[in-house]
Amino acid sequence: MGTVTITNHPLIQHKLSILRDKNTGSKEFRTLISEIAMLECYEATRDLPLKEIEVETPVAVAKAHDIAGKKLAIVPILRAGLGMVDGIHALIPSAKVGHIGMYRDHETLQPHSYYCKMPQDIEERDVIVLDPMLATGGSAIDAISQIKEFKPKSIKFMGIIAAPEGLEALQKAHPDVDIYCAGLDDHLNENGYIVPGLGDAGDRIFGTI
Ligand code: PRP
Ligand code: URA
């Protein structure tokens, strides 16, 4: 079974509180989404293998380490996942980007897929799927099923807020996927929104409320 990490770092928790606040505007909301993604990325890449190298400092030769040729791809689920891309790129500028377009039907809460484009060399890459909200889990489950058809080396999921229902469903559907989130909330309401959550992530990022 994949691991579930709810990052409880004080910086993440502080930023998450501001993100949730209904009075936080789009500009600050985008900055916070990106910063939280960057901090979570630190945790999600903890297992990257290192190789020992030698580096000449101005004083002597130092035994040092660099990342052992591991190639990453990030795949935001449109729209809201786009908000997390800059934060990851700040730490891993070489990560290639695939895109999956999904929207939830407001009545049925079922995800509908409208776009999918992956990097050509995805088979050589470890993938991190990005979507701030894991509500019923339907969008993440479908997106990961689509990505698996491209046979990447591994897949992780990085969200910001999860509902227990979505977390359970994602673990059940894709037990091989490690999951990283900043907060685990109480439940989903009758409209499929995470409670207390932060509202509609895509609308708050892009100002379409
Ligand atoms: C939101 C969110 C997830 C999905 C989560 O997207 O960004 O993709 O809902 O819900 P689920 O776990 O129940 O599938 P939405 O469908 O609102 O599209 P948007 O990002 O374009 O606003
Ligand atoms: N999608 C969102 O953007 N917010 C929720 O609370 C649930 C799904």
XYZ file of N, CA, C and O and ligand atoms in Angstrom:
866
model
N 0.851 -1.210 0.000
C 0.000 0.000 0.000
C 0.881 1.252 0.000
O 1.869 1.321 0.734
N 0.551 2.237 -0.839
C 1.311 3.492 -0.876
C 1.197 4.238 0.449
O 0.277 3.998 1.231
N 2.132 5.147 0.691
C 2.114 5.904 1.951
C 1.195 7.124 1.809
O 0.978 7.624 0.697
N 0.681 7.573 2.953
C -0.073 8.837 2.985
C 0.669 9.776 3.928
O 0.904 9.437 5.083
N 1.061 10.947 3.408
C 1.773 11.925 4.244
C 0.944 13.201 4.318
O 0.659 13.818 3.289
N 0.518 13.543 5.522
C -0.143 14.838 5.735
C 0.926 15.728 6.376
O 1.291 15.515 7.530
N 1.419 16.674 5.613
C 2.577 17.444 6.084
C 2.134 18.435 7.160
O 1.278 19.285 6.899
N 2.719 18.295 8.339
C 2.275 19.176 9.435
C 3.320 20.226 9.767
O 3.370 20.732 10.872
N 4.161 20.543 8.794
C 5.198 21.552 9.036
C 4.521 22.892 9.364
O 3.542 23.270 8.716
N 5.042 23.616 10.361
C 4.394 24.876 10.766
C 4.229 25.875 9.615
O 3.210 26.567 9.536
N 5.207 25.951 8.711
C 5.083 26.913 7.604
C 3.895 26.554 6.709
O 3.151 27.421 6.251
N 3.728 25.257 6.470
C 2.617 24.809 5.621
C 1.290 25.084 6.331
O 0.338 25.599 5.729
N 1.226 24.760 7.607
C -0.029 24.951 8.336
C -0.419 26.432 8.399
O -1.588 26.793 8.281
N 0.588 27.293 8.581
C 0.338 28.737 8.626
C -0.224 29.226 7.281
O -1.233 29.937 7.219
N 0.430 28.796 6.209
C 0.000 29.246 4.876
C -1.378 28.682 4.527
O -2.204 29.344 3.895
N -1.633 27.452 4.982
C -2.930 26.815 4.720
C -4.071 27.594 5.388
O -5.165 27.733 4.828
N -3.805 28.144 6.574
C -4.848 28.919 7.270
C -5.236 30.147 6.459
O -6.424 30.483 6.353
N -4.227 30.813 5.876
C -4.532 32.019 5.083
C -5.261 31.619 3.795
O -6.187 32.287 3.336
N -4.839 30.497 3.227
C -5.460 29.991 1.991
C -6.950 29.715 2.184
O -7.783 29.974 1.322
N -7.289 29.165 3.347
C -8.693 28.806 3.611
C -9.589 30.037 3.758
O -10.786 29.981 3.496
N -9.000 31.140 4.228
C -9.777 32.332 4.587
C -10.534 32.874 3.372
O -9.931 33.155 2.328
N -11.840 33.042 3.519
C -12.653 33.491 2.377
C -12.295 34.903 1.944
O -12.628 35.324 0.846
N -11.608 35.667 2.816
C -11.237 37.040 2.457
C -9.899 37.124 1.728
O -9.477 38.212 1.347
N -9.227 35.987 1.544
C -7.965 35.995 0.793
C -8.267 36.110 -0.702
O -9.020 35.303 -1.246
N -7.674 37.120 -1.340
C -7.946 37.368 -2.770
C -7.139 36.456 -3.684
O -6.221 35.760 -3.233
N -7.452 36.519 -4.982
C -6.837 35.610 -5.966
C -5.319 35.718 -6.024
O -4.623 34.715 -6.128
N -4.782 36.932 -5.953
C -3.332 37.106 -6.110
C -2.613 36.384 -4.967
O -1.693 35.597 -5.192
N -3.083 36.631 -3.740
C -2.434 35.986 -2.585
C -2.704 34.474 -2.590
O -1.846 33.671 -2.245
N -3.900 34.107 -3.027
C -4.272 32.688 -3.088
C -3.310 31.933 -4.011
O -2.795 30.875 -3.680
N -3.037 32.513 -5.185
C -2.111 31.863 -6.142
C -0.719 31.722 -5.549
O -0.075 30.679 -5.683
N -0.264 32.777 -4.869
C 1.077 32.732 -4.265
C 1.137 31.624 -3.218
O 2.100 30.846 -3.161
N 0.095 31.518 -2.410
C 0.085 30.516 -1.329
C 0.034 29.095 -1.880
O 0.721 28.198 -1.392
N -0.786 28.874 -2.912
C -0.876 27.539 -3.530
C 0.512 27.116 -4.010
O 0.965 25.994 -3.808
N 1.188 28.052 -4.653
C 2.504 27.768 -5.208
C 3.515 27.498 -4.085
O 4.318 26.559 -4.159
N 3.473 28.304 -3.037
C 4.425 28.124 -1.921
C 4.183 26.805 -1.187
O 5.130 26.097 -0.823
N 2.917 26.465 -0.987
C 2.624 25.201 -0.280
C 3.083 24.027 -1.132
O 3.662 23.057 -0.633
N 2.859 24.124 -2.461
C 3.310 23.044 -3.356
C 4.822 22.883 -3.259
O 5.348 21.761 -3.223
N 5.535 24.010 -3.195
C 6.998 23.949 -3.108
C 7.421 23.258 -1.812
O 8.307 22.393 -1.818
N 6.773 23.606 -0.726
C 7.138 22.993 0.568
C 6.780 21.504 0.582
O 7.531 20.681 1.123
N 5.656 21.147 -0.011
C 5.291 19.721 -0.066
C 6.252 18.947 -0.961
O 6.535 17.774 -0.719
N 6.748 19.616 -1.989
C 7.672 18.974 -2.933
C 8.934 18.517 -2.202
O 9.507 17.468 -2.504
N 9.344 19.311 -1.235
C 10.515 18.976 -0.411
C 10.296 17.605 0.232
O 11.170 16.751 0.257
N 9.077 17.386 0.722
C 8.735 16.107 1.379
C 8.588 14.980 0.342
O 9.091 13.870 0.540
N 7.939 15.291 -0.769
C 7.625 14.244 -1.763
C 8.865 13.755 -2.505
O 8.827 12.718 -3.154
N 9.962 14.531 -2.419
C 11.186 14.126 -3.133
C 12.258 13.624 -2.161
O 13.416 13.459 -2.537
N 11.862 13.365 -0.936
C 12.800 12.926 0.105
C 13.502 11.617 -0.270
O 14.616 11.353 0.168
N 12.840 10.796 -1.095
C 13.416 9.473 -1.412
C 14.217 9.470 -2.722
O 14.580 8.393 -3.219
N 14.495 10.635 -3.287
C 15.298 10.639 -4.529
C 16.688 10.065 -4.240
O 17.338 10.481 -3.281
N 17.154 9.135 -5.053
C 18.469 8.548 -4.791
C 19.600 9.534 -5.122
O 19.489 10.330 -6.051
N 20.669 9.461 -4.322
C 21.825 10.345 -4.523
C 23.022 9.537 -4.973
O 23.116 8.344 -4.679
N 23.927 10.176 -5.702
C 25.205 9.508 -5.944
C 26.330 10.418 -5.447
O 26.196 11.658 -5.464
N 27.414 9.750 -5.013
C 28.510 10.530 -4.451
C 29.354 11.112 -5.584
O 29.637 10.423 -6.564
N 29.709 12.373 -5.446
C 30.585 13.018 -6.435
C 31.682 13.779 -5.679
O 31.608 13.925 -4.446
N 32.666 14.245 -6.421
C 33.690 15.097 -5.814
C 33.567 16.487 -6.399
O 33.379 16.657 -7.608
N 33.691 17.492 -5.544
C 33.594 18.889 -5.977
C 34.815 19.626 -5.439
O 35.164 19.465 -4.261
N 35.441 20.414 -6.318
C 36.576 21.211 -5.845
C 36.075 22.518 -5.272
O 35.534 23.364 -6.004
N 36.241 22.710 -4.006
C 35.905 24.001 -3.405
C 37.160 24.889 -3.549
O 38.208 24.386 -3.947
N 37.081 26.161 -3.223
C 38.300 26.985 -3.290
C 39.382 26.487 -2.321
O 40.537 26.862 -2.435
N 39.014 25.594 -1.399
C 39.950 25.162 -0.357
C 40.455 23.737 -0.561
O 41.629 23.436 -0.388
N 39.595 22.819 -0.962
C 39.973 21.397 -1.046
C 38.940 20.658 -1.878
O 37.944 21.238 -2.331
N 39.160 19.359 -2.041
C 38.160 18.538 -2.734
C 37.165 18.024 -1.689
O 37.564 17.458 -0.670
N 35.892 18.249 -1.965
C 34.853 17.797 -1.028
C 34.124 16.598 -1.617
O 33.857 16.558 -2.814
N 33.828 15.625 -0.759
C 32.914 14.564 -1.180
C 31.505 15.148 -1.053
O 31.119 15.650 -0.003
N 30.754 15.100 -2.143
C 29.414 15.709 -2.134
C 28.439 14.743 -2.797
O 28.803 13.613 -3.116
N 27.212 15.180 -2.983
C 26.187 14.304 -3.573
C 25.390 15.059 -4.620
O 25.112 16.229 -4.456
N 25.028 14.368 -5.679
C 23.986 14.949 -6.536
C 22.929 13.883 -6.851
O 23.129 12.695 -6.572
N 21.810 14.342 -7.407
C 20.683 13.435 -7.632
C 21.028 12.513 -8.791
O 21.468 12.972 -9.848
N 20.834 11.208 -8.567
C 21.360 10.182 -9.469
C 20.507 10.039 -10.732
O 19.840 9.028 -10.928
N 20.544 11.059 -11.579
C 19.940 10.970 -12.901
C 18.447 10.692 -12.915
O 17.897 10.239 -13.909
N 17.766 10.972 -11.823
C 16.343 10.692 -11.756
C 15.585 11.773 -12.522
O 15.783 12.961 -12.308
N 14.717 11.357 -13.431
C 13.974 12.337 -14.215
C 12.541 12.411 -13.692
O 11.898 11.373 -13.537
N 12.061 13.623 -13.515
C 10.695 13.809 -13.003
C 9.798 14.441 -14.057
O 10.260 15.180 -14.919
N 8.510 14.137 -13.955
C 7.493 14.869 -14.707
C 6.396 15.245 -13.729
O 6.096 14.473 -12.811
N 5.842 16.431 -13.894
C 4.696 16.806 -13.087
C 3.482 16.890 -14.012
O 3.602 17.276 -15.172
N 2.338 16.447 -13.486
C 1.119 16.449 -14.302
C 0.003 17.144 -13.519
O -0.636 16.537 -12.652
N -0.200 18.462 -13.763
C -1.322 19.141 -13.113
C -2.648 18.692 -13.722
O -2.739 18.498 -14.942
N -3.652 18.511 -12.860
C -5.021 18.287 -13.343
C -5.643 19.674 -13.517
O -5.727 20.451 -12.552
N -6.039 19.992 -14.769
C -6.608 21.312 -15.057
C -8.008 21.397 -14.442
O -8.713 20.390 -14.404
N -8.329 22.603 -14.000
C -7.522 23.800 -14.005
C -6.645 23.957 -12.766
O -5.540 24.464 -12.821
N -7.207 23.582 -11.593
C -6.601 24.047 -10.345
C -5.166 23.547 -10.133
O -4.353 24.232 -9.511
N -4.840 22.371 -10.679
C -3.489 21.846 -10.515
C -2.429 22.759 -11.097
O -1.270 22.746 -10.667
N -2.822 23.585 -12.097
C -1.867 24.518 -12.716
C -1.239 25.444 -11.673
O -0.083 25.835 -11.811
N -2.024 25.763 -10.646
C -1.534 26.676 -9.610
C -0.344 26.131 -8.839
O 0.385 26.885 -8.189
N -0.113 24.821 -8.909
C 0.967 24.210 -8.134
C 2.268 24.077 -8.942
O 3.319 23.749 -8.393
N 2.181 24.319 -10.251
C 3.331 24.029 -11.131
C 4.540 24.911 -10.817
O 5.670 24.414 -10.683
N 4.316 26.209 -10.664
C 5.452 27.124 -10.439
C 6.231 26.758 -9.183
O 7.457 26.852 -9.163
N 5.522 26.371 -8.149
C 6.176 26.022 -6.882
C 7.108 24.829 -7.042
O 8.213 24.789 -6.498
N 6.673 23.844 -7.829
C 7.515 22.659 -8.040
C 8.698 23.035 -8.934
O 9.839 22.647 -8.688
N 8.422 23.828 -9.985
C 9.496 24.231 -10.898
C 10.556 25.074 -10.192
O 11.713 25.087 -10.609
N 10.161 25.787 -9.135
C 11.154 26.580 -8.395
C 12.225 25.656 -7.802
O 13.391 26.023 -7.722
N 11.830 24.447 -7.429
C 12.794 23.499 -6.847
C 13.378 22.570 -7.901
O 14.528 22.148 -7.786
N 12.574 22.195 -8.894
C 13.028 21.231 -9.911
C 12.754 21.832 -11.297
O 11.776 21.468 -11.972
N 13.619 22.747 -11.734
C 13.343 23.439 -13.005
C 13.318 22.489 -14.199
O 12.705 22.803 -15.222
N 13.972 21.327 -14.089
C 14.047 20.415 -15.244
C 12.831 19.498 -15.356
O 12.746 18.719 -16.312
N 11.905 19.564 -14.419
C 10.731 18.676 -14.488
C 9.893 19.023 -15.719
O 9.550 20.188 -15.942
N 9.608 18.000 -16.535
C 8.724 18.232 -17.679
C 7.274 18.253 -17.207
O 6.964 17.731 -16.129
N 6.394 18.805 -18.018
C 5.001 18.982 -17.586
C 4.040 18.320 -18.570
O 4.054 18.633 -19.764
N 3.241 17.377 -18.067
C 2.113 16.845 -18.818
C 0.852 17.545 -18.331
O 0.867 18.187 -17.283
N -0.208 17.458 -19.082
C -1.464 18.101 -18.648
C -2.624 17.120 -18.802
O -2.711 16.413 -19.811
N -3.511 17.130 -17.798
C -4.760 16.371 -17.910
C -5.903 17.342 -17.634
O -5.907 18.013 -16.594
N -6.834 17.438 -18.566
C -7.989 18.313 -18.364
C -9.164 17.511 -17.832
O -9.538 16.489 -18.418
N -9.711 17.961 -16.707
C -10.852 17.261 -16.085
C -11.784 18.300 -15.478
O -11.307 19.273 -14.904
N -13.058 18.070 -15.576
C -13.975 18.883 -14.756
C -15.016 17.960 -14.155
O -15.314 16.895 -14.708
N -15.531 18.364 -13.001
C -16.548 17.568 -12.309
C -17.919 18.065 -12.706
O -18.185 19.262 -12.651
N -18.794 17.138 -13.079
C -20.185 17.504 -13.321
C -20.790 17.922 -11.975
O -20.688 17.185 -10.996
N -21.372 19.135 -11.944
C -21.849 19.655 -10.653
C -22.992 18.830 -10.069
O -23.179 18.808 -8.853
N -23.786 18.165 -10.942
C -24.914 17.366 -10.457
C -24.447 15.985 -9.971
O -24.714 15.578 -8.850
N -23.726 15.272 -10.860
C -23.373 13.866 -10.568
C -22.066 13.733 -9.801
O -21.779 12.681 -9.253
N -21.242 14.807 -9.810
C -19.888 14.812 -9.225
C -18.934 13.877 -9.956
O -17.829 13.625 -9.494
N -19.370 13.372 -11.121
C -18.480 12.485 -11.901
C -17.484 13.328 -12.701
O -17.844 14.369 -13.245
N -16.207 12.874 -12.779
C -15.230 13.633 -13.562
C -15.404 13.411 -15.057
O -15.781 12.310 -15.483
N -15.153 14.461 -15.838
C -15.159 14.341 -17.298
C -13.803 14.790 -17.812
O -13.317 15.854 -17.445
N -13.224 13.948 -18.645
C -11.881 14.224 -19.142
C -11.991 14.940 -20.475
O -12.765 14.533 -21.345
N -11.229 16.048 -20.670
C -11.296 16.756 -21.950
C -9.943 16.991 -22.582
O -9.864 17.536 -23.681
N -8.844 16.602 -21.923
C -7.518 16.847 -22.520
C -6.491 15.952 -21.857
O -6.583 15.687 -20.655
N -5.524 15.478 -22.645
C -4.432 14.677 -22.070
C -3.214 14.778 -22.982
O -3.285 14.408 -24.158
N -2.135 15.315 -22.449
C -0.891 15.433 -23.232
C 0.283 15.186 -22.284
O 0.461 15.913 -21.310
N 1.052 14.152 -22.577
C 2.175 13.774 -21.708
C 3.506 14.035 -22.408
O 3.563 14.003 -23.653
N 4.590 14.240 -21.643
C 5.917 14.336 -22.272
C 6.228 13.034 -23.013
O 5.820 11.952 -22.567
N 6.974 13.139 -24.129
C 7.252 11.969 -24.965
C 8.008 10.867 -24.227
O 7.762 9.691 -24.457
N 8.939 11.287 -23.359
C 9.774 10.291 -22.670
C 9.210 9.919 -21.294
O 9.947 9.598 -20.383
N 7.888 9.950 -21.175
C 7.258 9.715 -19.868
C 7.635 8.346 -19.278
O 7.702 8.180 -18.067
N 7.926 7.377 -20.157
C 8.276 6.035 -19.654
C 9.553 6.050 -18.824
O 9.782 5.152 -18.015
N 10.390 7.077 -19.015
C 11.656 7.161 -18.266
C 11.486 8.019 -17.020
O 12.475 8.296 -16.335
N 10.288 8.483 -16.756
C 10.123 9.494 -15.706
C 9.261 9.036 -14.537
O 8.368 8.220 -14.699
N 9.572 9.603 -13.363
C 8.703 9.466 -12.195
C 7.748 10.654 -12.218
O 8.180 11.792 -12.417
N 6.471 10.370 -12.013
C 5.434 11.397 -12.186
C 4.877 11.832 -10.830
O 4.624 11.010 -9.954
N 4.690 13.146 -10.687
C 3.913 13.673 -9.549
C 2.672 14.352 -10.130
O 2.790 15.313 -10.903
N 1.498 13.821 -9.768
C 0.217 14.384 -10.221
C -0.174 15.486 -9.236
O -0.091 15.288 -8.017
N -0.601 16.631 -9.764
C -0.902 17.794 -8.917
C -2.370 18.183 -9.014
O -2.893 18.370 -10.125
N -3.033 18.290 -7.892
C -4.384 18.847 -7.828
C -4.622 19.268 -6.384
O -4.527 18.434 -5.481
N -4.931 20.558 -6.146
C -5.065 20.986 -4.746
C -6.174 20.257 -3.976
O -6.061 20.105 -2.766
N -7.259 19.835 -4.671
C -8.411 19.304 -3.942
C -8.649 17.830 -4.256
O -8.800 17.450 -5.416
N -8.696 17.027 -3.206
C -9.056 15.601 -3.339
C -10.386 15.446 -2.610
O -10.420 15.332 -1.383
N -11.480 15.536 -3.349
C -12.814 15.564 -2.718
C -13.418 14.157 -2.728
O -13.194 13.376 -1.805
N -14.171 13.780 -3.786
C -14.630 12.378 -3.866
C -13.470 11.483 -4.295
O -13.517 10.267 -4.148
N -12.453 12.110 -4.896
C -11.307 11.342 -5.423
C -11.476 10.958 -6.887
O -10.535 10.476 -7.511
N -12.670 11.192 -7.448
C -12.954 10.752 -8.814
C -11.983 11.319 -9.852
O -11.503 10.592 -10.724
N -11.666 12.618 -9.744
C -10.781 13.244 -10.744
C -9.376 12.659 -10.653
O -8.774 12.298 -11.674
N -8.843 12.555 -9.445
C -7.477 12.021 -9.274
C -7.414 10.560 -9.724
O -6.459 10.152 -10.400
N -8.428 9.784 -9.393
C -8.438 8.353 -9.774
C -8.426 8.211 -11.290
O -7.638 7.454 -11.855
N -9.283 8.978 -11.958
C -9.355 8.916 -13.429
C -8.071 9.400 -14.072
O -7.571 8.794 -15.028
N -7.550 10.524 -13.544
C -6.313 11.087 -14.112
C -5.180 10.076 -13.987
O -4.438 9.835 -14.942
N -5.052 9.447 -12.829
C -3.949 8.494 -12.616
C -4.140 7.270 -13.513
O -3.174 6.743 -14.073
N -5.390 6.821 -13.698
C -5.633 5.688 -14.610
C -5.163 6.044 -16.018
O -4.539 5.230 -16.698
N -5.465 7.279 -16.447
C -5.019 7.695 -17.795
C -3.499 7.744 -17.880
O -2.906 7.307 -18.858
N -2.871 8.281 -16.845
C -1.399 8.415 -16.865
C -0.749 7.029 -16.865
O 0.271 6.815 -17.531
N -1.341 6.073 -16.159
C -0.757 4.719 -16.110
C -0.666 4.098 -17.504
O 0.214 3.298 -17.767
N -1.580 4.468 -18.386
C -1.526 3.917 -19.753
C -0.249 4.324 -20.479
O 0.193 3.653 -21.406
N 0.394 5.412 -20.032
C 1.653 5.855 -20.658
C 2.872 5.177 -20.014
O 3.998 5.465 -20.407
N 2.646 4.344 -18.994
C 3.685 3.555 -18.329
C 4.874 4.365 -17.783
O 6.037 4.081 -18.110
N 4.605 5.379 -16.952
C 5.720 6.064 -16.296
C 6.370 5.128 -15.270
O 5.791 4.087 -14.930
N 7.573 5.512 -14.774
C 8.261 4.628 -13.825
C 7.514 4.531 -12.500
O 7.456 3.474 -11.892
N 6.968 5.633 -12.049
C 6.183 5.617 -10.802
C 5.261 6.832 -10.807
O 5.457 7.757 -11.600
N 4.275 6.799 -9.916
C 3.334 7.935 -9.806
C 3.128 8.267 -8.328
O 2.891 7.376 -7.500
N 3.229 9.571 -8.011
C 2.823 10.077 -6.691
C 1.707 11.093 -6.917
O 1.631 11.686 -8.001
N 0.888 11.283 -5.891
C -0.160 12.306 -5.974
C 0.122 13.376 -4.932
O 0.346 13.053 -3.755
N 0.092 14.639 -5.351
C 0.263 15.728 -4.398
C -0.944 16.650 -4.429
O -1.272 17.230 -5.484
N -1.645 16.745 -3.297
C -2.785 17.649 -3.181
C -2.505 18.663 -2.094
O -1.416 18.679 -1.513
N -3.486 19.505 -1.804
C -3.325 20.429 -0.671
C -4.324 20.075 0.417
O -3.948 19.848 1.553
N -5.625 19.945 0.056
C -6.615 19.512 1.054
C -7.309 18.252 0.556
O -7.745 18.177 -0.599
N -7.421 17.271 1.447
C -8.123 16.018 1.111
C -9.313 15.840 2.043
O -9.280 16.245 3.211
N -10.370 15.219 1.513
C -11.475 14.732 2.353
C -11.194 13.258 2.630
O -10.616 12.569 1.773
N -11.606 12.758 3.797
C -11.362 11.348 4.104
C -11.928 10.428 3.030
O -11.304 9.419 2.675
N -13.078 10.792 2.463
C -13.716 9.957 1.430
C -12.810 9.819 0.205
O -12.664 8.743 -0.364
N -12.230 10.939 -0.221
C -11.386 10.952 -1.413
C -10.079 10.210 -1.185
O -9.601 9.482 -2.061
N -9.536 10.393 0.010
C -8.275 9.721 0.351
C -8.460 8.205 0.316
O -7.665 7.473 -0.282
N -9.553 7.763 0.920
C -9.830 6.315 0.968
C -10.051 5.758 -0.449
O -9.508 4.707 -0.812
N -10.822 6.505 -1.242
C -11.126 6.029 -2.597
C -9.860 5.958 -3.447
O -9.654 5.002 -4.201
N -8.992 6.964 -3.313
C -7.761 6.991 -4.112
C -6.825 5.844 -3.706
O -6.240 5.167 -4.554
N -6.724 5.621 -2.392
C -5.861 4.519 -1.928
C -6.364 3.173 -2.432
O -5.588 2.294 -2.786
N -7.706 3.039 -2.437
C -8.310 1.772 -2.864
C -8.106 1.558 -4.372
O -7.745 0.461 -4.812
N -8.300 2.620 -5.151
C -8.202 2.490 -6.614
C -6.757 2.348 -7.078
O -6.469 1.642 -8.035
N -5.825 3.049 -6.388
C -4.417 3.036 -6.816
C -3.520 2.800 -5.596
O -2.844 3.731 -5.123
N -3.505 1.568 -5.088
C -2.757 1.306 -3.856
C -1.240 1.464 -4.007
O -0.530 1.504 -3.013
N -0.779 1.583 -5.233
C 0.669 1.746 -5.467
C 1.104 3.213 -5.437
O 2.300 3.508 -5.577
N 0.188 4.158 -5.262
C 0.507 5.589 -5.364
C 0.690 6.212 -3.975
O -0.203 6.114 -3.131
N 1.840 6.838 -3.747
C 2.050 7.585 -2.497
C 1.305 8.918 -2.587
O 1.310 9.568 -3.644
N 0.698 9.323 -1.465
C -0.149 10.525 -1.463
C 0.418 11.544 -0.469
O 0.747 11.190 0.672
N 0.508 12.800 -0.915
C 0.998 13.896 -0.062
C -0.056 14.990 -0.039
O -0.505 15.430 -1.097
N -0.465 15.411 1.157
C -1.418 16.520 1.279
C -0.998 17.395 2.446
O -0.291 16.949 3.351
N -1.473 18.665 2.434
C -1.145 19.560 3.532
C -2.190 19.479 4.647
O -1.894 19.790 5.799
N -3.427 19.096 4.306
C -4.471 19.030 5.317
C -5.475 17.928 5.012
O -5.774 17.674 3.835
N -5.945 17.277 6.072
C -7.011 16.264 5.930
C -8.221 16.802 6.674
O -8.184 16.985 7.897
N -9.301 17.088 5.925
C -10.463 17.754 6.508
C -11.513 16.764 7.004
O -11.279 15.550 7.028
N -12.699 17.306 7.369
C -13.717 16.503 8.065
C -14.530 15.615 7.144
O -14.661 14.429 7.355
N -15.156 16.205 6.128
C -16.082 15.430 5.298
C -16.437 16.220 4.038
O -16.011 17.372 3.881
N -17.237 15.594 3.178
C -17.780 16.288 2.000
C -19.204 16.712 2.314
O -19.945 15.959 2.963
N -19.611 17.875 1.815
C -21.022 18.243 2.000
C -21.864 17.686 0.849
O -21.349 17.000 -0.038
N -23.168 17.994 0.858
C -24.085 17.394 -0.125
C -23.777 17.837 -1.552
O -24.186 17.197 -2.523
N -22.988 18.934 -1.702
C -22.599 19.386 -3.048
C -21.213 18.877 -3.445
O -20.648 19.310 -4.458
N -20.654 18.006 -2.625
C -19.334 17.455 -2.959
C -18.187 18.391 -2.626
O -17.067 18.196 -3.115
N -18.443 19.422 -1.813
C -17.362 20.327 -1.389
C -16.746 19.836 -0.090
O -17.435 19.300 0.783
N -15.432 20.045 0.015
C -14.722 19.631 1.230
C -15.060 20.612 2.347
O -15.033 21.834 2.153
N -15.385 20.063 3.542
C -15.740 20.873 4.719
C -14.653 20.675 5.784
O -14.341 19.538 6.126
N -14.012 21.750 6.306
C -14.261 23.151 5.962
C -13.644 23.575 4.626
O -14.111 24.530 4.026
N -12.575 22.932 4.173
C -12.029 23.184 2.846
C -11.567 24.609 2.610
O -11.124 25.307 3.539
N -11.692 25.030 1.361
C -11.340 26.405 0.999
C -12.231 26.925 -0.118
O -11.962 27.965 -0.715
N -13.305 26.178 -0.423
C -14.195 26.566 -1.522
C -13.728 25.935 -2.824
O -13.131 24.861 -2.832
N -13.996 26.598 -3.943
C -13.635 26.069 -5.265
C -12.232 26.567 -5.638
O -12.029 27.749 -5.902
N -11.282 25.646 -5.632
C -9.877 26.037 -5.824
C -9.656 26.701 -7.180
O -8.996 27.743 -7.275
N -10.217 26.094 -8.254
C -10.020 26.656 -9.595
C -10.570 28.073 -9.674
O -9.914 28.984 -10.186
N -11.759 28.279 -9.156
C -12.369 29.608 -9.202
C -11.545 30.627 -8.414
O -11.391 31.776 -8.828
N -11.000 30.199 -7.267
C -10.242 31.154 -6.445
C -8.883 31.468 -7.083
O -8.385 32.577 -6.982
N -8.283 30.473 -7.754
C -6.992 30.724 -8.422
C -7.172 31.667 -9.600
O -6.400 32.598 -9.801
N -8.224 31.413 -10.384
C -8.368 32.146 -11.653
C -9.373 33.284 -11.574
O -9.667 33.935 -12.583
N -9.943 33.510 -10.387
C -10.831 34.656 -10.200
C -12.143 34.528 -10.961
O -12.706 35.526 -11.406
N -12.635 33.276 -11.104
C -13.868 33.061 -11.889
C -15.094 32.870 -11.005
O -16.107 32.328 -11.453
N -14.988 33.296 -9.746
C -16.125 33.126 -8.819
C -17.271 34.034 -9.219
O -17.050 35.193 -9.549
C -11.893 20.426 -8.682
C -10.503 20.092 -8.183
C -10.359 18.633 -8.538
C -11.758 18.120 -8.367
C -11.835 17.374 -7.069
O -11.876 20.642 -10.052
O -9.490 20.905 -8.716
O -9.892 18.422 -9.849
O -12.628 19.251 -8.333
O -13.044 16.756 -6.933
P -13.217 15.178 -6.906
O -12.132 14.647 -6.000
O -14.585 14.993 -6.343
O -13.099 14.674 -8.306
P -13.180 21.084 -10.884
O -13.890 19.884 -11.386
O -13.973 22.045 -10.079
O -12.529 21.787 -12.156
P -11.650 23.120 -12.236
O -10.285 22.787 -11.638
O -11.573 23.358 -13.702
O -12.345 24.213 -11.487
N -13.235 20.961 -5.761
C -12.911 22.133 -5.166
O -12.312 23.023 -5.794
N -13.258 22.310 -3.875
C -13.882 21.351 -3.164
O -14.142 21.569 -1.969
C -14.202 20.138 -3.801
C -13.870 19.974 -5.112
